[in-house]
mmCIF file of C-alpha atoms and ligand atoms in Angstrom:
data_model
loop_
_atom_site.group_PDB
_atom_site.id
_atom_site.type_symbol
_atom_site.label_atom_id
_atom_site.label_comp_id
_atom_site.label_asym_id
_atom_site.label_seq_id
_atom_site.Cartn_x
_atom_site.Cartn_y
_atom_site.Cartn_z
ATOM 1 C CA MET A 1 47.386 -169.362 -38.571
ATOM 2 C CA LEU A 2 50.649 -170.818 -39.883
ATOM 3 C CA GLN A 3 51.483 -169.527 -43.016
ATOM 4 C CA GLY A 4 53.236 -171.870 -45.569
ATOM 5 C CA VAL A 5 53.050 -172.783 -49.271
ATOM 6 C CA VAL A 6 50.437 -171.582 -51.167
ATOM 7 C CA PHE A 7 49.182 -175.512 -51.660
ATOM 8 C CA MET A 8 48.895 -176.326 -48.216
ATOM 9 C CA ILE A 9 45.441 -177.079 -46.564
ATOM 10 C CA ASP A 10 43.715 -173.914 -44.434
ATOM 11 C CA ILE A 11 42.720 -176.266 -41.380
ATOM 12 C CA SER A 12 40.999 -172.851 -39.448
ATOM 13 C CA ASP A 13 36.861 -174.185 -40.399
ATOM 14 C CA ILE A 14 38.107 -177.630 -39.210
ATOM 15 C CA LEU A 15 39.255 -176.528 -35.801
ATOM 16 C CA ALA A 16 36.658 -174.263 -35.362
ATOM 17 C CA LYS A 17 33.981 -177.039 -35.444
ATOM 18 C CA TYR A 18 36.121 -179.369 -33.149
ATOM 19 C CA ASN A 19 34.999 -179.728 -29.599
ATOM 20 C CA THR A 20 38.404 -178.927 -28.039
ATOM 21 C CA ASN A 21 37.541 -180.473 -24.443
ATOM 22 C CA ASP A 22 37.006 -183.653 -26.390
ATOM 23 C CA LEU A 23 40.214 -184.038 -28.643
ATOM 24 C CA THR A 24 41.378 -187.405 -29.737
ATOM 25 C CA ILE A 25 45.404 -187.521 -30.846
ATOM 26 C CA ALA A 26 46.320 -190.338 -33.889
ATOM 27 C CA THR A 27 49.065 -191.580 -35.714
ATOM 28 C CA VAL A 28 50.027 -194.154 -37.827
ATOM 29 C CA CYS A 29 50.816 -197.323 -35.794
ATOM 30 C CA SER A 30 54.552 -197.645 -37.156
ATOM 31 C CA HIS A 31 57.775 -195.707 -36.328
ATOM 32 C CA SER A 32 57.384 -194.342 -32.441
ATOM 33 C CA SER A 33 53.727 -194.840 -32.694
ATOM 34 C CA LEU A 34 53.927 -196.511 -29.037
ATOM 35 C CA GLN A 35 55.884 -193.476 -27.344
ATOM 36 C CA LEU A 36 53.392 -191.074 -28.773
ATOM 37 C CA PHE A 37 50.077 -193.154 -27.710
ATOM 38 C CA HIS A 38 51.729 -194.206 -24.207
ATOM 39 C CA GLY A 39 52.628 -189.993 -24.108
ATOM 40 C CA ALA A 40 48.977 -188.805 -25.159
ATOM 41 C CA LYS A 41 47.234 -191.326 -22.657
ATOM 42 C CA GLN A 42 49.247 -189.825 -20.180
ATOM 43 C CA GLU A 43 47.926 -187.085 -20.689
ATOM 44 C CA GLY A 44 44.185 -188.016 -20.716
ATOM 45 C CA TYR A 45 44.020 -188.341 -24.458
ATOM 46 C CA HIS A 46 41.836 -190.482 -26.659
ATOM 47 C CA THR A 47 44.049 -192.208 -29.003
ATOM 48 C CA ILE A 48 43.830 -194.171 -32.434
ATOM 49 C CA GLY A 49 45.972 -195.886 -34.394
ATOM 50 C CA ILE A 50 45.526 -196.278 -38.051
ATOM 51 C CA VAL A 51 46.786 -199.482 -39.027
ATOM 52 C CA VAL A 52 47.254 -201.535 -42.125
ATOM 53 C CA GLY A 53 47.017 -205.357 -41.707
ATOM 54 C CA GLU A 54 46.349 -207.954 -38.490
ATOM 55 C CA GLU A 55 49.416 -208.760 -38.187
ATOM 56 C CA ARG A 56 50.877 -204.790 -37.292
ATOM 57 C CA ARG A 57 47.666 -204.466 -34.787
ATOM 58 C CA LYS A 58 48.279 -207.578 -32.882
ATOM 59 C CA PHE A 59 51.722 -206.920 -31.445
ATOM 60 C CA TYR A 60 50.424 -203.693 -29.759
ATOM 61 C CA ASP A 61 48.206 -206.235 -27.292
ATOM 62 C CA ALA A 62 51.768 -206.760 -25.939
ATOM 63 C CA PHE A 63 52.205 -203.247 -24.856
ATOM 64 C CA PRO A 64 48.466 -202.344 -23.155
ATOM 65 C CA LEU A 65 50.577 -199.027 -21.802
ATOM 66 C CA GLY A 66 51.498 -198.001 -25.443
ATOM 67 C CA LYS A 67 48.555 -199.422 -27.629
ATOM 68 C CA PRO A 68 45.849 -196.778 -28.836
ATOM 69 C CA ASP A 69 42.333 -196.787 -27.142
ATOM 70 C CA GLU A 70 40.962 -197.391 -30.922
ATOM 71 C CA PHE A 71 42.318 -198.686 -34.053
ATOM 72 C CA LEU A 72 41.177 -197.917 -37.988
ATOM 73 C CA MET A 73 42.126 -200.554 -39.917
ATOM 74 C CA VAL A 74 43.044 -199.529 -43.467
ATOM 75 C CA ASP A 75 44.228 -201.384 -46.615
ATOM 76 C CA ASP A 76 46.463 -199.050 -47.532
ATOM 77 C CA TYR A 77 48.086 -195.599 -46.164
ATOM 78 C CA LYS A 78 46.411 -193.798 -48.618
ATOM 79 C CA GLN A 79 43.189 -194.720 -47.252
ATOM 80 C CA ILE A 80 43.648 -192.308 -44.479
ATOM 81 C CA LEU A 81 42.348 -189.239 -46.680
ATOM 82 C CA ASP A 82 38.703 -191.666 -46.964
ATOM 83 C CA LEU A 83 38.644 -191.291 -43.182
ATOM 84 C CA THR A 84 39.333 -187.969 -42.550
ATOM 85 C CA GLY A 85 35.123 -187.697 -42.280
ATOM 86 C CA GLU A 86 35.435 -190.041 -39.374
ATOM 87 C CA LEU A 87 38.767 -188.520 -37.727
ATOM 88 C CA GLN A 88 37.497 -185.058 -38.008
ATOM 89 C CA GLU A 89 34.009 -185.982 -36.065
ATOM 90 C CA LYS A 90 36.008 -187.609 -33.539
ATOM 91 C CA ASN A 91 38.336 -184.194 -33.060
ATOM 92 C CA THR A 92 41.181 -185.703 -34.261
ATOM 93 C CA ILE A 93 44.590 -183.916 -33.785
ATOM 94 C CA ILE A 94 47.110 -186.198 -36.009
ATOM 95 C CA ILE A 95 50.597 -186.666 -34.814
ATOM 96 C CA PRO A 96 52.915 -187.180 -37.813
ATOM 97 C CA HIS A 97 56.249 -188.998 -37.768
ATOM 98 C CA GLY A 98 58.679 -189.898 -40.392
ATOM 99 C CA SER A 99 56.783 -193.086 -41.751
ATOM 100 C CA PHE A 100 53.512 -190.964 -41.501
ATOM 101 C CA VAL A 101 54.766 -188.884 -44.337
ATOM 102 C CA GLU A 102 56.406 -191.083 -46.035
ATOM 103 C CA TYR A 103 53.514 -193.543 -46.539
ATOM 104 C CA LEU A 104 51.031 -190.934 -47.073
ATOM 105 C CA GLY A 105 53.229 -188.985 -49.632
ATOM 106 C CA ALA A 106 53.964 -185.818 -49.013
ATOM 107 C CA ASP A 107 51.546 -184.282 -51.405
ATOM 108 C CA ARG A 108 48.898 -185.759 -49.824
ATOM 109 C CA PHE A 109 50.488 -184.699 -46.385
ATOM 110 C CA LEU A 110 50.030 -181.672 -47.315
ATOM 111 C CA THR A 111 46.687 -181.533 -48.250
ATOM 112 C CA LEU A 112 45.470 -183.400 -45.418
ATOM 113 C CA GLU A 113 42.096 -181.980 -44.137
ATOM 114 C CA LEU A 114 43.162 -183.012 -40.302
ATOM 115 C CA PRO A 115 44.697 -180.516 -37.923
ATOM 116 C CA THR A 116 48.236 -181.982 -37.717
ATOM 117 C CA PHE A 117 50.694 -180.931 -35.102
ATOM 118 C CA GLY A 118 53.532 -179.009 -36.255
ATOM 119 C CA ASN A 119 54.122 -176.719 -39.239
ATOM 120 C CA ARG A 120 53.442 -178.452 -42.742
ATOM 121 C CA ALA A 121 55.356 -175.853 -44.407
ATOM 122 C CA VAL A 122 58.813 -177.386 -43.194
ATOM 123 C CA LEU A 123 58.197 -180.273 -45.621
ATOM 124 C CA GLN A 124 59.125 -178.199 -48.586
ATOM 125 C CA TRP A 125 62.510 -177.039 -47.054
ATOM 126 C CA GLU A 126 63.192 -180.524 -45.632
ATOM 127 C CA SER A 127 62.462 -182.423 -48.378
ATOM 128 C CA ASP A 128 64.889 -180.854 -51.051
ATOM 129 C CA ARG A 129 68.460 -181.257 -49.973
ATOM 130 C CA ASN A 130 69.253 -178.192 -51.566
ATOM 131 C CA MET A 131 66.504 -175.871 -49.566
ATOM 132 C CA GLU A 132 67.591 -177.669 -46.311
ATOM 133 C CA ARG A 133 71.625 -176.778 -47.105
ATOM 134 C CA LYS A 134 70.506 -172.803 -47.743
ATOM 135 C CA TRP A 135 68.231 -172.824 -44.184
ATOM 136 C CA LEU A 136 70.758 -174.428 -42.282
ATOM 137 C CA GLU A 137 73.818 -172.489 -43.527
ATOM 138 C CA SER A 138 71.325 -169.332 -43.621
ATOM 139 C CA ALA A 139 70.675 -170.243 -39.996
ATOM 140 C CA GLY A 140 74.646 -170.075 -39.393
ATOM 141 C CA LEU A 141 75.629 -173.710 -38.911
ATOM 142 C CA THR A 142 77.988 -175.393 -40.413
ATOM 143 C CA MET A 143 77.400 -178.549 -42.895
ATOM 144 C CA PRO A 144 79.903 -180.911 -44.241
ATOM 145 C CA ARG A 145 81.488 -179.620 -47.568
ATOM 146 C CA GLU A 146 79.689 -180.363 -51.086
ATOM 147 C CA VAL A 147 81.480 -181.535 -53.906
ATOM 148 C CA THR A 148 79.777 -180.589 -56.784
ATOM 149 C CA ASP A 149 81.820 -182.478 -59.398
ATOM 150 C CA PRO A 150 82.838 -185.810 -58.799
ATOM 151 C CA LYS A 151 86.297 -185.364 -60.499
ATOM 152 C CA ASN A 152 86.988 -183.297 -57.293
ATOM 153 C CA ILE A 153 86.572 -185.982 -54.911
ATOM 154 C CA GLU A 154 89.759 -185.693 -53.112
ATOM 155 C CA LYS A 155 88.808 -186.940 -49.419
ATOM 156 C CA PRO A 156 86.125 -189.492 -48.309
ATOM 157 C CA VAL A 157 82.757 -188.806 -49.275
ATOM 158 C CA ILE A 158 79.562 -190.192 -48.816
ATOM 159 C CA VAL A 159 77.095 -189.929 -51.534
ATOM 160 C CA LYS A 160 73.770 -189.969 -50.908
ATOM 161 C CA TYR A 161 70.822 -190.639 -53.473
ATOM 162 C CA HIS A 162 67.802 -187.980 -53.587
ATOM 163 C CA GLY A 163 64.590 -189.323 -51.336
ATOM 164 C CA ALA A 164 66.230 -192.763 -50.068
ATOM 165 C CA LYS A 165 64.819 -193.602 -47.189
ATOM 166 C CA GLY A 166 66.840 -194.518 -44.018
ATOM 167 C CA GLY A 167 70.319 -194.369 -46.097
ATOM 168 C CA LYS A 168 69.547 -196.970 -48.560
ATOM 169 C CA GLY A 169 71.932 -196.860 -51.032
ATOM 170 C CA PHE A 170 74.659 -194.615 -50.088
ATOM 171 C CA PHE A 171 77.968 -195.388 -50.320
ATOM 172 C CA ILE A 172 81.484 -194.203 -49.422
ATOM 173 C CA ALA A 173 84.197 -193.089 -52.185
ATOM 174 C CA LYS A 174 87.803 -191.996 -51.632
ATOM 175 C CA THR A 175 88.642 -191.291 -55.142
ATOM 176 C CA TYR A 176 86.776 -190.583 -58.315
ATOM 177 C CA ASP A 177 87.639 -193.891 -59.983
ATOM 178 C CA GLU A 178 85.705 -195.404 -57.298
ATOM 179 C CA PHE A 179 83.043 -192.768 -57.698
ATOM 180 C CA LYS A 180 82.563 -194.003 -61.025
ATOM 181 C CA LYS A 181 82.432 -198.105 -60.248
ATOM 182 C CA ARG A 182 79.349 -197.386 -57.790
ATOM 183 C CA ILE A 183 77.277 -194.966 -58.715
ATOM 184 C CA GLN A 184 73.950 -195.622 -60.250
ATOM 185 C CA LYS A 185 73.430 -193.248 -63.193
ATOM 186 C CA ASN A 186 69.691 -193.014 -63.370
ATOM 187 C CA LYS A 187 69.325 -191.536 -59.917
ATOM 188 C CA GLU A 188 69.893 -187.901 -58.464
ATOM 189 C CA TYR A 189 72.619 -187.772 -55.822
ATOM 190 C CA THR A 190 74.361 -185.388 -53.552
ATOM 191 C CA ILE A 191 78.150 -185.629 -52.758
ATOM 192 C CA GLN A 192 79.015 -184.790 -49.394
ATOM 193 C CA GLU A 193 82.368 -184.869 -47.552
ATOM 194 C CA PHE A 194 82.541 -187.812 -45.083
ATOM 195 C CA VAL A 195 82.627 -185.817 -41.953
ATOM 196 C CA MET A 196 85.150 -188.084 -39.404
ATOM 197 C CA GLY A 197 83.885 -187.850 -35.732
ATOM 198 C CA THR A 198 81.516 -188.905 -33.727
ATOM 199 C CA ARG A 199 77.658 -188.783 -34.300
ATOM 200 C CA TYR A 200 74.856 -187.296 -32.202
ATOM 201 C CA TYR A 201 71.502 -186.945 -33.144
ATOM 202 C CA LEU A 202 69.901 -184.397 -30.750
ATOM 203 C CA HIS A 203 66.504 -184.235 -30.140
ATOM 204 C CA TYR A 204 64.788 -180.732 -29.353
ATOM 205 C CA PHE A 205 61.181 -179.538 -28.352
ATOM 206 C CA TYR A 206 60.457 -175.770 -29.797
ATOM 207 C CA SER A 207 57.483 -174.287 -28.337
ATOM 208 C CA PRO A 208 56.398 -170.990 -29.768
ATOM 209 C CA LEU A 209 53.659 -170.760 -27.008
ATOM 210 C CA GLN A 210 55.652 -171.601 -23.674
ATOM 211 C CA ASN A 211 58.272 -169.162 -22.029
ATOM 212 C CA ASN A 212 59.380 -171.697 -19.648
ATOM 213 C CA ALA A 213 62.813 -172.834 -20.776
ATOM 214 C CA TYR A 214 65.984 -171.659 -23.277
ATOM 215 C CA SER A 215 64.018 -168.469 -24.514
ATOM 216 C CA LEU A 216 63.994 -167.732 -27.823
ATOM 217 C CA SER A 217 62.581 -164.615 -29.800
ATOM 218 C CA LYS A 218 59.172 -165.992 -29.894
ATOM 219 C CA GLY A 219 58.980 -168.713 -27.108
ATOM 220 C CA SER A 220 61.222 -171.160 -25.798
ATOM 221 C CA LEU A 221 63.516 -174.343 -26.805
ATOM 222 C CA GLN A 222 63.930 -177.738 -25.203
ATOM 223 C CA LEU A 223 66.409 -180.409 -25.342
ATOM 224 C CA LEU A 224 64.754 -183.508 -24.871
ATOM 225 C CA SER A 225 67.375 -186.582 -25.886
ATOM 226 C CA MET A 226 70.014 -187.653 -28.015
ATOM 227 C CA ASP A 227 70.496 -191.098 -29.568
ATOM 228 C CA ARG A 228 73.166 -192.607 -32.170
ATOM 229 C CA ARG A 229 72.018 -194.403 -34.946
ATOM 230 C CA ASP A 230 72.645 -198.412 -35.312
ATOM 231 C CA GLU A 231 73.391 -198.615 -38.882
ATOM 232 C CA THR A 232 73.517 -201.593 -40.664
ATOM 233 C CA THR A 233 76.084 -202.434 -41.629
ATOM 234 C CA ILE A 234 78.668 -199.596 -41.520
ATOM 235 C CA ASP A 235 78.343 -199.849 -37.395
ATOM 236 C CA GLU A 236 79.085 -203.947 -36.963
ATOM 237 C CA VAL A 237 81.274 -204.277 -40.394
ATOM 238 C CA GLN A 238 85.002 -203.878 -38.585
ATOM 239 C CA ARG A 239 83.632 -207.445 -36.898
ATOM 240 C CA LEU A 240 84.667 -209.131 -40.666
ATOM 241 C CA GLY A 241 87.438 -206.594 -41.263
ATOM 242 C CA SER A 242 88.481 -203.152 -41.786
ATOM 243 C CA ILE A 243 86.409 -201.610 -44.428
ATOM 244 C CA ALA A 244 89.211 -201.053 -46.695
ATOM 245 C CA GLU A 245 90.110 -204.922 -46.966
ATOM 246 C CA LEU A 246 86.357 -205.659 -47.299
ATOM 247 C CA GLU A 247 85.792 -202.990 -49.897
ATOM 248 C CA GLU A 248 88.465 -204.741 -51.987
ATOM 249 C CA ILE A 249 86.492 -207.956 -51.841
ATOM 250 C CA GLY A 250 83.696 -206.325 -53.119
ATOM 251 C CA ILE A 251 82.070 -205.841 -49.733
ATOM 252 C CA HIS A 252 80.527 -202.461 -49.400
ATOM 253 C CA PRO A 253 78.865 -201.047 -45.916
ATOM 254 C CA THR A 254 75.676 -199.520 -46.148
ATOM 255 C CA PHE A 255 73.840 -197.553 -44.204
ATOM 256 C CA VAL A 256 70.254 -198.664 -42.904
ATOM 257 C CA VAL A 257 69.095 -198.069 -39.843
ATOM 258 C CA THR A 258 68.259 -201.001 -37.954
ATOM 259 C CA GLY A 259 67.647 -199.083 -33.896
ATOM 260 C CA ASN A 260 68.567 -196.281 -31.777
ATOM 261 C CA ILE A 261 71.429 -196.173 -28.932
ATOM 262 C CA PRO A 262 70.893 -193.750 -25.899
ATOM 263 C CA ILE A 263 73.645 -191.402 -25.264
ATOM 264 C CA VAL A 264 74.332 -188.379 -23.542
ATOM 265 C CA MET A 265 77.119 -186.082 -24.619
ATOM 266 C CA ARG A 266 79.951 -184.134 -22.585
ATOM 267 C CA GLU A 267 78.478 -181.314 -20.938
ATOM 268 C CA SER A 268 80.636 -178.681 -22.208
ATOM 269 C CA LEU A 269 79.255 -179.284 -25.183
ATOM 270 C CA LEU A 270 75.438 -178.332 -24.447
ATOM 271 C CA PRO A 271 75.918 -174.527 -24.810
ATOM 272 C CA LYS A 272 76.655 -174.822 -28.396
ATOM 273 C CA VAL A 273 73.924 -177.551 -29.188
ATOM 274 C CA PHE A 274 71.051 -174.912 -27.566
ATOM 275 C CA VAL A 275 72.541 -172.094 -30.361
ATOM 276 C CA MET A 276 72.397 -174.495 -32.861
ATOM 277 C CA GLY A 277 68.705 -175.261 -31.870
ATOM 278 C CA GLU A 278 68.165 -171.775 -31.714
ATOM 279 C CA GLN A 279 69.552 -170.590 -34.986
ATOM 280 C CA VAL A 280 67.484 -172.966 -36.617
ATOM 281 C CA VAL A 281 64.518 -172.062 -35.010
ATOM 282 C CA GLU A 282 65.051 -168.533 -35.626
ATOM 283 C CA GLU A 283 65.611 -168.578 -39.207
ATOM 284 C CA SER A 284 62.583 -170.855 -39.815
ATOM 285 C CA LEU A 285 60.381 -168.300 -38.195
ATOM 286 C CA LYS A 286 61.779 -165.860 -40.930
ATOM 287 C CA LEU A 287 61.983 -168.481 -43.414
ATOM 288 C CA PHE A 288 58.267 -170.302 -43.080
ATOM 289 C CA GLY A 289 56.576 -169.485 -40.055
ATOM 290 C CA GLY A 290 59.028 -171.512 -37.441
ATOM 291 C CA ILE A 291 59.295 -175.157 -37.241
ATOM 292 C CA ILE A 292 56.493 -176.134 -34.427
ATOM 293 C CA GLY A 293 57.530 -179.178 -31.824
ATOM 294 C CA SER A 294 59.977 -181.722 -32.233
ATOM 295 C CA PHE A 295 62.656 -181.833 -34.675
ATOM 296 C CA CYS A 296 66.016 -183.317 -34.745
ATOM 297 C CA LEU A 297 69.602 -181.996 -35.916
ATOM 298 C CA GLU A 298 71.736 -184.894 -37.044
ATOM 299 C CA THR A 299 75.537 -184.266 -36.249
ATOM 300 C CA VAL A 300 79.071 -185.373 -36.518
ATOM 301 C CA VAL A 301 81.559 -183.640 -33.683
ATOM 302 C CA THR A 302 84.889 -183.907 -34.902
ATOM 303 C CA GLU A 303 88.092 -183.930 -32.707
ATOM 304 C CA GLU A 304 88.135 -180.489 -32.779
ATOM 305 C CA LEU A 305 84.938 -180.300 -30.987
ATOM 306 C CA GLU A 306 83.141 -178.728 -33.758
ATOM 307 C CA PHE A 307 79.450 -179.911 -35.244
ATOM 308 C CA LYS A 308 79.045 -180.165 -38.668
ATOM 309 C CA VAL A 309 75.306 -181.067 -39.005
ATOM 310 C CA PHE A 310 74.327 -183.162 -42.014
ATOM 311 C CA GLU A 311 70.344 -183.153 -41.646
ATOM 312 C CA ILE A 312 67.618 -181.884 -40.133
ATOM 313 C CA SER A 313 63.974 -183.849 -39.160
ATOM 314 C CA ALA A 314 61.524 -181.534 -38.878
ATOM 315 C CA ARG A 315 59.092 -183.763 -36.804
ATOM 316 C CA ILE A 316 59.356 -186.513 -33.818
ATOM 317 C CA VAL A 317 62.541 -188.932 -34.520
ATOM 318 C CA ALA A 318 62.413 -192.958 -33.770
ATOM 319 C CA GLY A 319 65.736 -191.776 -32.196
ATOM 320 C CA THR A 320 63.450 -190.433 -29.138
ATOM 321 C CA ASN A 321 61.895 -194.244 -28.368
ATOM 322 C CA PRO A 322 64.737 -194.970 -26.043
ATOM 323 C CA TYR A 323 63.336 -192.719 -23.695
ATOM 324 C CA ILE A 324 59.669 -193.313 -23.306
ATOM 325 C CA GLY A 325 60.485 -193.396 -19.841
ATOM 326 C CA GLY A 326 62.217 -190.375 -19.802
ATOM 327 C CA SER A 327 66.022 -189.278 -20.662
ATOM 328 C CA PRO A 328 68.693 -187.933 -18.805
ATOM 329 C CA TYR A 329 68.004 -184.519 -19.903
ATOM 330 C CA SER A 330 63.623 -184.503 -20.085
ATOM 331 C CA ASP A 331 64.094 -185.926 -16.545
ATOM 332 C CA LEU A 332 65.731 -182.614 -15.325
ATOM 333 C CA ILE A 333 62.394 -180.841 -16.780
ATOM 334 C CA GLN A 334 59.876 -183.459 -15.751
ATOM 335 C CA PRO A 335 60.183 -186.825 -14.408
ATOM 336 C CA ASN A 336 59.653 -189.421 -16.917
ATOM 337 C CA LEU A 337 59.069 -186.878 -19.796
ATOM 338 C CA SER A 338 59.149 -188.841 -23.328
ATOM 339 C CA THR A 339 59.064 -186.435 -26.495
ATOM 340 C CA GLY A 340 55.475 -188.134 -26.925
ATOM 341 C CA ARG A 341 54.130 -186.732 -23.903
ATOM 342 C CA ARG A 342 55.844 -183.418 -24.075
ATOM 343 C CA ILE A 343 53.542 -182.972 -27.633
ATOM 344 C CA ALA A 344 50.332 -183.786 -25.607
ATOM 345 C CA GLN A 345 51.560 -181.542 -23.187
ATOM 346 C CA GLU A 346 51.850 -178.676 -25.774
ATOM 347 C CA ILE A 347 48.510 -179.394 -27.168
ATOM 348 C CA THR A 348 46.990 -179.407 -24.140
ATOM 349 C CA TYR A 349 48.379 -175.916 -23.121
ATOM 350 C CA ALA A 350 47.575 -174.417 -26.444
ATOM 351 C CA THR A 351 44.150 -175.616 -26.075
ATOM 352 C CA LYS A 352 44.020 -173.758 -22.473
ATOM 353 C CA GLN A 353 44.986 -170.908 -23.805
ATOM 354 C CA LYS A 354 43.129 -170.931 -26.735
ATOM 355 C CA LYS A 355 45.970 -171.119 -29.433
ATOM 356 C CA LEU A 356 45.946 -174.739 -31.128
ATOM 357 C CA GLY A 357 45.762 -172.954 -34.500
ATOM 358 C CA GLU A 358 49.623 -171.718 -33.854
ATOM 359 C CA ILE A 359 50.942 -175.098 -32.985
ATOM 360 C CA LEU A 360 48.586 -177.533 -35.686
ATOM 361 C CA SER A 361 49.178 -177.141 -39.352
HETATM 362 P P1 AMP B 401 71.309 -189.332 -43.554
HETATM 363 O O1 AMP B 401 70.100 -189.938 -44.511
HETATM 364 O O2 AMP B 401 71.580 -187.860 -44.244
HETATM 365 O O3 AMP B 401 70.487 -189.127 -42.284
HETATM 366 O O4 AMP B 401 72.410 -190.094 -43.775
HETATM 367 C C1 AMP B 401 72.337 -191.697 -43.260
HETATM 368 C C2 AMP B 401 73.704 -191.683 -42.482
HETATM 369 O O5 AMP B 401 74.827 -191.536 -43.324
HETATM 370 C C3 AMP B 401 73.980 -191.186 -41.422
HETATM 371 O O6 AMP B 401 72.887 -191.399 -40.085
HETATM 372 C C4 AMP B 401 75.434 -191.108 -40.640
HETATM 373 O O7 AMP B 401 75.378 -192.374 -40.157
HETATM 374 C C5 AMP B 401 75.774 -191.448 -42.432
HETATM 375 N N1 AMP B 401 76.520 -189.659 -43.080
HETATM 376 C C6 AMP B 401 75.662 -189.194 -43.530
HETATM 377 N N2 AMP B 401 76.608 -187.639 -43.917
HETATM 378 C C7 AMP B 401 77.475 -188.078 -43.334
HETATM 379 C C8 AMP B 401 78.771 -187.107 -43.464
HETATM 380 N N3 AMP B 401 78.838 -185.946 -44.180
HETATM 381 N N4 AMP B 401 79.507 -188.033 -42.792
HETATM 382 C C9 AMP B 401 79.473 -189.018 -42.113
HETATM 383 N N5 AMP B 401 78.528 -189.486 -42.181
HETATM 384 C C10 AMP B 401 77.388 -189.546 -42.707
#
């Protein structure tokens, strides 16, 4: 069984009661759920969508292949805790995505009495920016330089509020004066060098069980796809004028994610992509028992062709959604392989090997 933080639930008793020949896959209807349901159905699983409100339920009718077999309606996502008995009876495995954790809340997520794909212990390393930096830097990755005292701002920086979702409220400052004008004093923040370059969000899949890909000390690593986020307003603000011009009249760019754009990378950079993934996984095995399944490194490639990693997401990211029918990378593993389908395959493999406890927490 995965080892992690002390306050995390131990699912071994729940799993012991499951009929593993009749598993259900469930998630919250949001984020990457169309892909997750589609992938699970492709692999023959019964699927359940947990949904708030008729409006959100209804649009799944328009996508029959991505619609869950069954809906569980709730008034508030926190009610998922009241559904655990029913979901356990249906031998349910939860696939958490970013919105699942956000809607439920990290504390409730950690104690949710349902087998969950991946290692929940990663949450404490991912949700605290200092812990995240410790993990990634001790793994040997290069992160953007941190500016601890705003008075030392000499080059463009990006100021990130802790816990801000989807880049909300982030701002760029080029001087201490600019920083002082924009900062909201009551909030915790981090100041990072604004890295000049092109962004790539790399979607990996780590299997601790299978040795059929880029091999690691335990199991193997795949690269399933990559995307670039489309962020309003920064990505289109130049339609109106340069950022400097606009800032002079009080219009500041924002970094709110609205969508995802498919992308591939020059092939000569791929070896480095795998080395970075390897370093992250190997360090995670030492620190907290391993990052299992899908994860994403958010990177900027500089003109020296160096990667700077500014963030890690430790579960399926919405950037995998352009690839419900496969990506230029996953197609070289298996045609039409999405991340959602890959997750379902890992559950099937682990079930057959009687090793579900090694990929669930
Ligand atoms: P994050 O919440 O850390 O993913 O950041 C939101 C967005 O801000 C990213 O998707 C990037 O577009 C941008 N960003 C974050 N950190 C940096 C950085 N150090 N340099 C340049 N852009 C960044």
